[in-house]
Tab-separated table of C-alpha atoms in Angstrom:
chain	number	residue	atom	x	y	z
C	254	MET	CA	-9.649	-9.118	-21.742
C	255	GLU	CA	-6.081	-10.349	-22.101
C	256	ARG	CA	-3.674	-9.256	-19.405
C	257	ILE	CA	-0.717	-7.054	-20.279
C	258	LYS	CA	2.548	-8.514	-19.036
C	259	ILE	CA	4.807	-6.555	-16.692
C	260	ALA	CA	8.098	-8.329	-16.085
C	261	LEU	CA	10.014	-8.065	-12.869
C	262	THR	CA	13.629	-8.795	-13.765
C	263	PRO	CA	16.681	-10.110	-11.936
C	264	ASP	CA	17.944	-6.499	-11.937
C	265	HIS	CA	14.934	-5.535	-9.807
C	266	ARG	CA	16.180	-8.000	-7.160
C	267	GLY	CA	19.533	-6.275	-6.868
C	268	THR	CA	23.061	-7.294	-7.751
C	269	ASN	CA	23.717	-11.013	-7.260
C	270	SER	CA	20.454	-11.432	-5.340
C	271	THR	CA	17.756	-14.068	-5.703
C	272	THR	CA	15.414	-12.249	-3.324
C	273	PHE	CA	13.024	-9.351	-3.795
C	274	THR	CA	13.401	-7.439	-0.531
C	275	GLY	CA	13.210	-3.933	0.913
C	276	ARG	CA	10.340	-1.479	0.925
C	277	THR	CA	12.511	1.284	-0.536
C	278	GLU	CA	13.614	-1.062	-3.316
C	279	GLY	CA	9.995	-1.982	-4.046
C	280	GLU	CA	9.077	1.706	-4.224
C	281	ALA	CA	11.921	2.310	-6.699
C	282	VAL	CA	10.738	-0.546	-8.936
C	283	ARG	CA	7.177	0.810	-8.681
C	284	LYS	CA	8.400	4.093	-10.180
C	285	THR	CA	10.383	2.289	-12.882
C	286	LEU	CA	7.301	0.274	-13.906
C	287	ASP	CA	5.042	3.363	-13.669
C	288	LEU	CA	2.423	1.463	-11.683
C	289	SER	CA	0.770	4.679	-10.483
C	290	SER	CA	-0.435	5.467	-14.000
C	291	LYS	CA	-1.421	1.837	-14.605
C	292	ASP	CA	-3.612	1.950	-11.483
C	293	ASN	CA	-5.749	4.562	-13.249
C	294	ASP	CA	-6.345	2.752	-16.549
C	295	ASN	CA	-8.869	0.051	-17.441
C	296	ASN	CA	-6.313	-2.635	-18.311
C	297	LYS	CA	-5.482	-5.769	-16.363
C	298	TYR	CA	-1.889	-6.799	-15.793
C	299	GLU	CA	0.144	-9.949	-15.231
C	300	ILE	CA	3.229	-9.391	-13.078
C	301	THR	CA	5.859	-12.031	-13.866
C	302	ILE	CA	8.470	-13.057	-11.319
C	303	PRO	CA	11.667	-14.299	-12.975
C	304	PRO	CA	13.242	-17.732	-12.609
C	305	GLN	CA	15.878	-18.198	-9.911
C	306	THR	CA	13.873	-16.048	-7.495
C	307	THR	CA	14.004	-17.715	-4.088
C	308	SER	CA	11.998	-15.272	-1.971
C	309	PHE	CA	9.550	-12.387	-2.306
C	310	ASN	CA	9.454	-10.457	0.958
C	311	PRO	CA	6.532	-8.424	2.318
C	312	SER	CA	8.691	-5.311	2.542
C	313	PHE	CA	9.298	-5.313	-1.227
C	314	TYR	CA	5.673	-6.248	-1.953
C	315	LEU	CA	4.403	-3.333	0.141
C	316	GLY	CA	6.806	-0.913	-1.519
C	317	LEU	CA	5.813	-2.147	-4.959
C	318	PHE	CA	2.069	-2.607	-4.531
C	319	PHE	CA	0.678	-0.920	-1.410
C	320	ASP	CA	-0.099	2.377	-3.151
C	321	SER	CA	-2.020	0.381	-5.782
C	322	ILE	CA	-3.950	-1.494	-3.093
C	323	LYS	CA	-4.927	1.837	-1.514
C	324	LYS	CA	-5.778	3.435	-4.872
C	325	LEU	CA	-7.929	0.464	-5.902
C	326	ARG	CA	-9.563	0.370	-2.451
C	327	GLY	CA	-8.507	-3.014	-1.241
C	328	LEU	CA	-6.672	-6.240	-1.902
C	329	ASP	CA	-9.515	-7.929	-3.809
C	330	ALA	CA	-9.734	-5.121	-6.373
C	331	PHE	CA	-5.941	-5.073	-6.608
C	332	LYS	CA	-5.885	-8.819	-7.346
C	333	GLU	CA	-8.510	-8.372	-10.065
C	334	LYS	CA	-6.311	-5.827	-11.823
C	335	TYR	CA	-2.883	-7.354	-11.119
C	336	SER	CA	-2.143	-11.078	-11.131
C	337	ILE	CA	1.221	-12.559	-10.190
C	338	VAL	CA	2.809	-15.373	-12.200
C	339	PHE	CA	5.975	-17.297	-11.326
C	340	LEU	CA	8.197	-18.136	-14.306
C	341	ASP	CA	10.388	-20.673	-12.500
C	342	THR	CA	9.646	-24.232	-13.597
C	343	ASN	CA	10.687	-25.797	-10.275
C	344	SER	CA	7.468	-26.684	-8.435
C	345	THR	CA	9.132	-26.480	-5.007
C	346	ILE	CA	10.318	-22.929	-5.698
C	347	LYS	CA	6.891	-21.984	-7.065
C	348	ASN	CA	5.247	-23.305	-3.888
C	349	VAL	CA	7.646	-21.312	-1.695
C	350	LEU	CA	6.983	-18.163	-3.724
C	351	GLN	CA	3.219	-18.735	-3.559
C	352	LYS	CA	3.439	-18.940	0.235
C	353	ASN	CA	5.577	-15.773	0.217
C	354	ILE	CA	2.925	-13.927	-1.811
C	355	GLU	CA	0.138	-15.173	0.476
C	356	GLU	CA	2.046	-13.773	3.464
C	357	CYS	CA	2.649	-10.523	1.561
C	358	GLU	CA	-1.067	-10.242	0.828
C	359	ARG	CA	-1.951	-10.918	4.466
C	360	LYS	CA	0.399	-8.172	5.637
C	361	ALA	CA	-0.796	-5.762	2.944
C	362	ASN	CA	-4.428	-6.394	3.855
C	363	ASN	CA	-3.703	-5.875	7.554
C	364	GLU	CA	-1.915	-2.622	6.779
C	365	TYR	CA	-4.747	-1.493	4.505
C	366	LEU	CA	-7.291	-2.240	7.238
C	367	GLY	CA	-5.132	-0.560	9.885
C	368	LYS	CA	-4.457	-3.835	11.702
C	369	THR	CA	-0.720	-3.581	12.258
C	370	GLY	CA	1.485	-4.147	15.269
C	371	ILE	CA	-0.059	-4.565	18.682
C	372	ASN	CA	-3.571	-3.619	17.580
C	373	ILE	CA	-3.847	-6.992	15.788
C	374	LEU	CA	-3.779	-8.624	19.215
C	375	LEU	CA	-6.327	-6.281	20.773
């Protein structure tokens, strides 16, 4: 099955920003993209991150995707339905963004499993 593209745009980053940041901002983009209804269908999606993006913060990721992770019952199922693709051609930037997404996924998984804050250390 071919994935349906969903494009994050520079406008989703905010005015004059190269960074996706803020949980509230991620939640607003989630509504704009209507991800809640997409969570319920049988399609698979490719989320594209635009060129000139320099950072993708966990706060934005959680605002954008955490409800989907919960709805789909975990990060693995989420990643089957939604893949993330970087459109920047600069390999250094792509590597930075890949590390950002890995950190986002780690934080999302910890939150999903209830392993946040001090209880991670216990």
